[in-house]
Tab-separated table of C-alpha atoms in Angstrom:
chain	number	residue	atom	x	y	z
A	3	MET	CA	-22.355	-2.731	14.998
A	4	ALA	CA	-22.300	-0.903	18.335
A	5	ARG	CA	-22.554	2.873	18.476
A	6	TYR	CA	-20.790	4.604	21.293
A	7	VAL	CA	-22.311	7.635	22.945
A	8	ASN	CA	-20.577	9.556	25.701
A	9	GLY	CA	-23.808	9.741	27.687
A	10	LEU	CA	-23.455	13.425	28.550
A	11	THR	CA	-24.480	15.115	25.338
A	12	GLY	CA	-26.259	12.265	23.559
A	13	LYS	CA	-24.160	12.916	20.438
A	14	LYS	CA	-22.238	10.107	18.830
A	15	TYR	CA	-18.500	10.325	19.301
A	16	ALA	CA	-18.548	13.554	21.299
A	17	LYS	CA	-15.114	14.492	22.611
A	18	ILE	CA	-14.575	13.969	26.328
A	19	THR	CA	-12.229	16.506	27.901
A	20	ASN	CA	-9.657	15.716	30.567
A	21	ASP	CA	-11.742	17.363	33.301
A	22	ASN	CA	-14.643	14.944	32.704
A	23	GLU	CA	-15.120	12.088	35.195
A	24	ARG	CA	-15.277	9.593	32.279
A	25	TYR	CA	-11.893	10.704	30.942
A	26	ILE	CA	-9.427	7.780	30.619
A	27	ASP	CA	-5.780	8.558	31.302
A	28	MET	CA	-3.707	7.033	28.506
A	29	GLY	CA	-0.413	7.478	30.362
A	30	GLU	CA	-0.127	3.749	31.013
A	31	PHE	CA	-1.013	2.694	27.461
A	32	SER	CA	1.829	1.431	25.289
A	33	GLU	CA	2.279	2.505	21.701
A	34	VAL	CA	2.137	-0.124	18.961
A	35	VAL	CA	4.892	0.308	16.399
A	36	ALA	CA	5.040	-1.698	13.186
A	37	ASP	CA	8.166	-3.788	12.856
A	38	ALA	CA	9.816	-2.390	9.714
A	39	ARG	CA	11.679	-5.658	9.245
A	40	GLN	CA	8.380	-7.485	8.777
A	41	THR	CA	6.781	-5.110	6.318
A	42	GLY	CA	8.980	-5.862	3.326
A	43	CYS	CA	10.241	-3.393	0.763
A	44	ILE	CA	8.197	-4.826	-2.102
A	45	SER	CA	4.692	-6.189	-2.448
A	46	ILE	CA	3.555	-8.879	-4.830
A	47	ILE	CA	-0.038	-8.218	-5.869
A	48	CYS	CA	-1.849	-11.227	-7.317
A	49	THR	CA	-5.241	-10.732	-8.899
A	50	GLN	CA	-7.131	-12.753	-11.451
A	51	GLY	CA	-5.313	-12.445	-14.748
A	52	CYS	CA	-2.716	-9.908	-13.591
A	53	LYS	CA	0.223	-9.771	-11.219
A	54	ARG	CA	2.074	-6.623	-10.196
A	55	LEU	CA	5.171	-5.680	-8.256
A	56	LYS	CA	4.922	-2.669	-5.957
A	57	LEU	CA	7.953	-0.872	-4.571
A	58	ASN	CA	7.267	0.579	-1.124
A	59	LYS	CA	7.725	4.311	-0.495
A	60	GLU	CA	11.088	3.925	1.271
A	61	LEU	CA	12.471	1.870	-1.618
A	62	CYS	CA	11.254	4.428	-4.170
A	63	THR	CA	12.874	7.179	-2.114
A	64	ALA	CA	16.141	5.232	-1.848
A	65	LEU	CA	16.125	4.760	-5.629
A	66	GLU	CA	15.470	8.500	-6.083
A	67	GLU	CA	11.872	8.138	-7.326
A	68	PRO	CA	12.507	6.137	-10.515
A	69	SER	CA	10.212	6.300	-13.501
A	70	CYS	CA	12.022	3.361	-15.090
A	71	VAL	CA	13.914	0.382	-13.595
A	72	LYS	CA	15.690	-2.785	-14.605
A	73	VAL	CA	15.129	-5.888	-12.502
A	74	LEU	CA	17.947	-8.418	-12.198
A	75	LEU	CA	17.347	-11.846	-10.681
A	76	GLY	CA	19.875	-13.737	-8.543
A	77	LYS	CA	19.568	-17.024	-6.633
A	78	ASP	CA	17.745	-15.589	-3.600
A	79	LYS	CA	18.080	-11.871	-4.260
A	80	ILE	CA	16.887	-9.372	-6.800
A	81	ALA	CA	18.422	-6.077	-7.840
A	82	ILE	CA	16.210	-3.173	-8.817
A	83	VAL	CA	18.204	-0.571	-10.725
A	84	HIS	CA	17.097	3.008	-11.448
A	85	VAL	CA	17.732	3.568	-15.164
A	86	GLU	CA	16.912	6.244	-17.728
A	87	GLU	CA	13.712	6.016	-19.732
A	88	GLY	CA	14.279	4.249	-23.036
A	89	THR	CA	16.815	1.808	-21.553
A	90	PRO	CA	16.393	-1.581	-23.285
A	91	ASN	CA	14.580	-4.239	-21.199
A	92	ALA	CA	13.554	-1.724	-18.536
A	93	PHE	CA	10.151	-1.540	-16.855
A	94	ALA	CA	8.122	1.626	-16.420
A	95	VAL	CA	7.307	2.440	-12.805
A	96	GLY	CA	3.694	3.516	-12.544
A	97	LYS	CA	1.922	5.645	-9.984
A	98	GLY	CA	2.586	4.419	-6.458
A	99	GLY	CA	5.730	2.521	-7.466
A	100	VAL	CA	3.892	-0.223	-9.366
A	101	LEU	CA	5.389	-2.365	-12.138
A	102	TYR	CA	2.743	-4.049	-14.282
A	103	ASN	CA	4.304	-7.234	-15.614
A	104	THR	CA	2.907	-10.672	-14.794
A	105	ASP	CA	5.899	-12.539	-16.246
A	106	LEU	CA	8.337	-10.566	-14.076
A	107	VAL	CA	6.269	-11.228	-10.952
A	108	ASN	CA	6.003	-14.942	-11.762
A	109	ARG	CA	9.797	-15.141	-11.977
A	110	ILE	CA	10.192	-13.363	-8.618
A	111	VAL	CA	7.616	-15.685	-7.011
A	112	VAL	CA	9.697	-18.703	-8.119
A	113	LEU	CA	12.736	-17.232	-6.304
A	114	ALA	CA	10.773	-16.654	-3.088
A	115	LYS	CA	10.173	-20.352	-2.367
A	116	ASP	CA	9.284	-19.938	1.312
A	117	ILE	CA	6.625	-17.258	0.798
A	118	ASP	CA	2.977	-17.921	-0.033
A	119	PHE	CA	1.404	-15.601	-2.594
A	120	PRO	CA	-2.377	-16.182	-2.454
A	121	GLU	CA	-4.649	-15.211	-5.325
A	122	ASN	CA	-6.512	-11.897	-4.932
A	123	ALA	CA	-4.134	-10.674	-2.239
A	124	SER	CA	-1.097	-8.503	-1.729
A	125	THR	CA	1.937	-10.013	0.012
A	126	ARG	CA	4.779	-7.914	1.381
A	127	CYS	CA	8.199	-9.451	1.166
A	128	GLY	CA	11.856	-8.690	0.607
A	129	ARG	CA	14.401	-6.958	2.769
A	130	LEU	CA	16.466	-4.108	1.385
A	131	GLU	CA	19.962	-5.392	2.013
A	132	GLN	CA	21.966	-2.538	0.536
A	133	LEU	CA	22.180	0.210	-2.041
A	134	GLN	CA	25.084	0.370	-4.447
A	135	GLU	CA	26.001	1.599	-7.896
A	136	ASP	CA	25.969	-0.664	-10.917
A	137	GLN	CA	28.737	-0.635	-13.537
A	138	ASP	CA	27.075	2.370	-15.230
A	139	GLY	CA	26.776	4.450	-12.051
A	140	ASN	CA	23.029	3.800	-11.602
A	141	ILE	CA	21.577	3.290	-8.121
A	142	ALA	CA	20.805	-0.384	-7.456
A	143	ALA	CA	18.807	-1.770	-4.532
A	144	ILE	CA	19.775	-5.308	-3.543
A	145	ILE	CA	16.762	-7.094	-2.036
A	146	THR	CA	16.861	-10.432	-0.248
A	147	LEU	CA	13.723	-12.528	-0.672
């Protein structure tokens, strides 16, 4: 691996000031911005023996930082609903927005037919289509796969 030295001080990674002849003007550089539409609002994490569903930060914020959710499956969409702890058939949301349930993830993978979920990898997918209330007044995120 190459090590860059600025040549003036002999120190690695020494800061070059704008009055130095080696200074590079970044005025013509263009900023790279991640396309939010491509990042997905959920991640499917597949490891040997375990699969997890991770809600991204924006989705957790939209759902008001849930500690417990219900997941409803449609034909090509899923609904993730913020519910109270102790709600029957609900999943606990762990640190970082992670749901540890291989069966749930396997069922979501079946719905996402056009997406490849390689072993020992994390795959972002899903687009947050809308937020709405369910029949009990809970916040529900509708996600298209």
